[in-house]
mmCIF file of C-alpha atoms in Angstrom:
data_model
loop_
_atom_site.group_PDB
_atom_site.id
_atom_site.type_symbol
_atom_site.label_atom_id
_atom_site.label_comp_id
_atom_site.label_asym_id
_atom_site.label_seq_id
_atom_site.Cartn_x
_atom_site.Cartn_y
_atom_site.Cartn_z
ATOM 1 C CA MET A 1 0.102 -0.030 -0.009
ATOM 2 C CA THR A 2 2.885 2.373 -0.539
ATOM 3 C CA ALA A 3 1.185 4.025 -3.741
ATOM 4 C CA ALA A 4 -0.934 6.537 -1.595
ATOM 5 C CA ALA A 5 2.120 7.174 0.595
ATOM 6 C CA ASP A 6 4.212 8.120 -2.521
ATOM 7 C CA VAL A 7 1.315 10.133 -3.966
ATOM 8 C CA LEU A 8 0.906 12.074 -0.711
ATOM 9 C CA GLN A 9 4.765 12.446 0.051
ATOM 10 C CA ALA A 10 5.300 13.834 -3.514
ATOM 11 C CA ARG A 11 2.804 16.745 -2.730
ATOM 12 C CA LEU A 12 3.849 17.726 0.654
ATOM 13 C CA PRO A 13 6.107 20.706 1.778
ATOM 14 C CA ARG A 14 8.805 19.825 4.017
ATOM 15 C CA GLY A 15 7.712 19.645 7.681
ATOM 16 C CA ALA A 16 3.970 19.154 6.851
ATOM 17 C CA ALA A 17 1.754 17.870 9.579
ATOM 18 C CA VAL A 18 0.427 14.544 8.360
ATOM 19 C CA LEU A 19 -2.323 12.384 10.185
ATOM 20 C CA GLU A 20 -2.666 8.740 8.982
ATOM 21 C CA ILE A 21 -6.138 7.322 9.725
ATOM 22 C CA GLY A 22 -6.177 3.714 10.317
ATOM 23 C CA CYS A 23 -2.407 3.626 10.367
ATOM 24 C CA GLY A 24 -2.270 -0.128 11.712
ATOM 25 C CA SER A 25 1.070 -1.146 13.103
ATOM 26 C CA GLN A 26 2.862 0.036 9.818
ATOM 27 C CA PRO A 27 2.421 3.707 9.463
ATOM 28 C CA ALA A 28 3.964 5.656 6.449
ATOM 29 C CA ARG A 29 7.384 6.784 7.361
ATOM 30 C CA PHE A 30 6.684 10.377 7.051
ATOM 31 C CA VAL A 31 3.504 10.609 9.044
ATOM 32 C CA THR A 32 3.483 13.172 11.906
ATOM 33 C CA ILE A 33 0.880 11.127 13.950
ATOM 34 C CA GLY A 34 -1.221 8.031 13.518
ATOM 35 C CA LEU A 35 -4.666 6.967 14.404
ATOM 36 C CA ASP A 36 -6.237 3.532 14.753
ATOM 37 C CA CYS A 37 -8.979 1.913 16.668
ATOM 38 C CA ASP A 38 -6.831 -1.265 17.347
ATOM 39 C CA HIS A 39 -4.728 -0.847 20.751
ATOM 40 C CA ALA A 40 -2.282 -3.381 19.733
ATOM 41 C CA ALA A 41 -1.536 -1.751 16.425
ATOM 42 C CA VAL A 42 -1.285 1.528 17.983
ATOM 43 C CA ARG A 43 1.185 0.108 20.496
ATOM 44 C CA SER A 44 3.391 -1.302 17.875
ATOM 45 C CA ALA A 45 3.185 1.918 15.420
ATOM 46 C CA ALA A 46 4.087 4.013 18.586
ATOM 47 C CA THR A 47 7.669 2.641 18.449
ATOM 48 C CA ARG A 48 8.051 4.446 15.195
ATOM 49 C CA ILE A 49 5.753 7.582 15.388
ATOM 50 C CA PRO A 50 3.430 9.007 17.699
ATOM 51 C CA CYS A 51 0.114 7.257 17.674
ATOM 52 C CA VAL A 52 -3.215 7.529 19.417
ATOM 53 C CA THR A 53 -6.139 5.067 19.786
ATOM 54 C CA GLY A 54 -9.240 6.574 18.429
ATOM 55 C CA ASP A 55 -12.301 6.613 16.145
ATOM 56 C CA ALA A 56 -11.927 7.940 12.572
ATOM 57 C CA GLY A 57 -15.533 9.429 12.945
ATOM 58 C CA SER A 58 -14.567 11.434 16.126
ATOM 59 C CA LEU A 59 -11.019 12.537 15.477
ATOM 60 C CA PRO A 60 -9.297 13.566 18.841
ATOM 61 C CA PHE A 61 -7.755 16.677 17.246
ATOM 62 C CA SER A 62 -8.367 20.395 17.088
ATOM 63 C CA ASP A 63 -9.837 21.949 13.931
ATOM 64 C CA ARG A 64 -7.507 22.889 11.154
ATOM 65 C CA CYS A 65 -4.285 21.207 12.595
ATOM 66 C CA PHE A 66 -3.206 19.029 9.677
ATOM 67 C CA ASP A 67 -1.807 19.877 6.163
ATOM 68 C CA ALA A 68 -2.742 16.358 5.022
ATOM 69 C CA ILE A 69 -4.389 13.105 5.884
ATOM 70 C CA LEU A 70 -3.493 9.581 4.506
ATOM 71 C CA ALA A 71 -6.353 6.908 4.738
ATOM 72 C CA ARG A 72 -4.863 3.695 3.220
ATOM 73 C CA GLY A 73 -7.469 0.868 3.300
ATOM 74 C CA VAL A 74 -9.895 2.496 5.693
ATOM 75 C CA LEU A 75 -12.984 3.581 3.951
ATOM 76 C CA HIS A 76 -13.962 -0.068 2.821
ATOM 77 C CA HIS A 77 -14.310 -0.987 6.533
ATOM 78 C CA LEU A 78 -16.570 1.864 7.502
ATOM 79 C CA ALA A 79 -20.391 1.498 7.324
ATOM 80 C CA ASP A 80 -20.769 5.467 6.804
ATOM 81 C CA PRO A 81 -17.560 6.952 5.285
ATOM 82 C CA ALA A 82 -19.200 10.419 5.030
ATOM 83 C CA ILE A 83 -18.545 10.795 8.655
ATOM 84 C CA VAL A 84 -14.596 10.537 8.181
ATOM 85 C CA LEU A 85 -14.808 12.983 5.194
ATOM 86 C CA ALA A 86 -16.587 15.426 7.409
ATOM 87 C CA GLU A 87 -13.879 14.881 10.164
ATOM 88 C CA ALA A 88 -11.111 15.140 7.784
ATOM 89 C CA ARG A 89 -12.511 18.420 6.533
ATOM 90 C CA ARG A 90 -12.772 19.743 10.170
ATOM 91 C CA VAL A 91 -9.025 18.740 10.951
ATOM 92 C CA LEU A 92 -7.537 19.855 7.609
ATOM 93 C CA ARG A 93 -6.221 23.240 7.253
ATOM 94 C CA SER A 94 -7.540 25.255 4.210
ATOM 95 C CA GLY A 95 -6.231 23.734 1.049
ATOM 96 C CA GLY A 96 -5.273 20.658 2.888
ATOM 97 C CA ARG A 97 -5.265 17.244 1.061
ATOM 98 C CA LEU A 98 -6.933 13.948 1.945
ATOM 99 C CA ILE A 99 -5.113 11.022 -0.018
ATOM 100 C CA VAL A 100 -7.275 8.064 -0.028
ATOM 101 C CA LEU A 101 -6.221 4.404 -1.429
ATOM 102 C CA ASP A 102 -8.904 1.761 -1.070
ATOM 103 C CA ALA A 103 -10.521 -1.131 -2.868
ATOM 104 C CA ALA A 104 -13.237 -1.012 -5.185
ATOM 105 C CA PRO A 105 -16.330 -3.345 -4.596
ATOM 106 C CA MET A 106 -15.921 -6.817 -5.106
ATOM 107 C CA PRO A 107 -19.018 -8.960 -6.546
ATOM 108 C CA ALA A 108 -21.362 -9.827 -3.772
ATOM 109 C CA VAL A 109 -20.496 -13.461 -4.067
ATOM 110 C CA GLU A 110 -16.858 -12.810 -3.221
ATOM 111 C CA PHE A 111 -17.910 -10.851 -0.068
ATOM 112 C CA ALA A 112 -20.249 -13.573 0.930
ATOM 113 C CA ASP A 113 -17.326 -16.243 0.598
ATOM 114 C CA MET A 114 -14.891 -14.114 2.441
ATOM 115 C CA ASN A 115 -17.260 -13.290 5.405
ATOM 116 C CA ARG A 116 -18.297 -17.092 5.359
ATOM 117 C CA GLN A 117 -14.456 -17.977 5.656
ATOM 118 C CA LEU A 118 -13.857 -15.427 8.506
ATOM 119 C CA ARG A 119 -16.992 -16.720 10.495
ATOM 120 C CA THR A 120 -15.466 -20.361 9.995
ATOM 121 C CA ALA A 121 -12.147 -19.069 11.334
ATOM 122 C CA GLY A 122 -13.936 -17.653 14.391
ATOM 123 C CA VAL A 123 -13.701 -14.007 13.105
ATOM 124 C CA ALA A 124 -16.758 -11.810 13.218
ATOM 125 C CA PRO A 125 -16.792 -10.097 9.965
ATOM 126 C CA GLU A 126 -16.623 -6.355 10.016
ATOM 127 C CA PRO A 127 -18.078 -4.082 7.138
ATOM 128 C CA LEU A 128 -16.148 -5.024 4.092
ATOM 129 C CA ASN A 129 -18.189 -3.055 1.570
ATOM 130 C CA GLY A 130 -15.698 -1.850 -0.806
ATOM 131 C CA ILE A 131 -16.373 1.618 -2.039
ATOM 132 C CA ALA A 132 -16.388 2.604 -5.719
ATOM 133 C CA PRO A 133 -14.662 5.603 -6.917
ATOM 134 C CA ASP A 134 -17.970 7.074 -8.184
ATOM 135 C CA ARG A 135 -19.422 6.703 -4.769
ATOM 136 C CA LEU A 136 -16.330 8.554 -3.330
ATOM 137 C CA ASN A 137 -16.832 11.310 -5.540
ATOM 138 C CA GLN A 138 -20.560 11.522 -4.613
ATOM 139 C CA LEU A 139 -19.485 11.682 -0.948
ATOM 140 C CA ALA A 140 -16.762 14.296 -1.625
ATOM 141 C CA GLN A 141 -19.051 16.558 -3.429
ATOM 142 C CA SER A 142 -21.591 16.285 -0.493
ATOM 143 C CA ALA A 143 -18.823 16.976 1.975
ATOM 144 C CA GLY A 144 -17.915 20.031 -0.107
ATOM 145 C CA CYS A 145 -14.635 19.087 -1.326
ATOM 146 C CA ALA A 146 -13.042 18.628 -4.697
ATOM 147 C CA VAL A 147 -11.303 15.574 -6.366
ATOM 148 C CA VAL A 148 -8.180 16.926 -7.671
ATOM 149 C CA GLU A 149 -6.619 13.642 -8.794
ATOM 150 C CA LYS A 150 -7.745 10.159 -9.504
ATOM 151 C CA ALA A 151 -5.342 7.264 -10.431
ATOM 152 C CA GLY A 152 -5.742 3.493 -10.552
ATOM 153 C CA ALA A 153 -3.393 1.596 -8.202
ATOM 154 C CA GLY A 154 -3.350 -1.902 -9.535
ATOM 155 C CA ARG A 155 -4.969 -4.589 -7.567
ATOM 156 C CA TRP A 156 -5.972 -4.860 -3.951
ATOM 157 C CA THR A 157 -5.576 -8.408 -2.293
ATOM 158 C CA HIS A 158 -7.951 -8.994 0.482
ATOM 159 C CA ALA A 159 -6.156 -11.688 2.620
ATOM 160 C CA THR A 160 -6.404 -11.073 6.413
ATOM 161 C CA PRO A 161 -5.266 -13.260 9.052
ATOM 162 C CA PRO A 162 -6.259 -15.779 10.400
ATOM 163 C CA TYR A 163 -7.563 -16.610 7.027
ATOM 164 C CA THR A 164 -4.777 -16.324 4.846
ATOM 165 C CA ASP A 165 -5.454 -19.360 2.707
ATOM 166 C CA HIS A 166 -7.647 -17.749 0.221
ATOM 167 C CA GLU A 167 -7.257 -14.260 -1.353
ATOM 168 C CA PHE A 168 -9.563 -12.191 -3.098
ATOM 169 C CA THR A 169 -8.603 -9.114 -5.445
ATOM 170 C CA SER A 170 -10.189 -6.162 -6.399
ATOM 171 C CA PRO A 171 -9.258 -3.061 -8.377
ATOM 172 C CA ALA A 172 -7.537 -0.408 -6.245
ATOM 173 C CA TRP A 173 -7.642 3.425 -6.715
ATOM 174 C CA ILE A 174 -6.306 6.554 -5.189
ATOM 175 C CA HIS A 175 -8.117 9.855 -4.785
ATOM 176 C CA THR A 176 -6.858 13.114 -3.729
ATOM 177 C CA LEU A 177 -9.535 15.252 -2.349
ATOM 178 C CA THR A 178 -9.164 18.864 -1.009
ATOM 179 C CA TRP A 179 -11.510 21.339 0.518
ATOM 180 C CA PRO A 180 -11.232 25.294 -0.097
#
């Protein structure tokens, strides 16, 4: 998932304040602070950068404090990505950018198979909806932001422990969003 990180880093001035939403245990190397809802991931990531445990729908940061936000593989896990866009708008400075790398929706039969395998492995499936680029465009427009760049990013491989014996792939894409 380095494509989004490369896109973002190439557009940042030196010293930019960068938040990574859903940083997991492997935040991008240039991130100022990471946020994840998983305590174990935050503990692991905190050995490299400052990290906090939190909810992307209610960011624990003051208004207009970041130059950029990176969200790699986050939106497809959310029941309502519009809430995260609203929070991104709140914490981004004027002209700030939100870089999103995510997976397009897979066919319903693949999601059903993935969820069945997760349940068999004893893992409760979380929302794995995929989010089509057109849907993000609609959400962005509703949130008052502009899509300033769109690019394909190859294929996204869905293979999450403890079930890694079966992989699903879907198209991946990058969008760069900004607010006036």
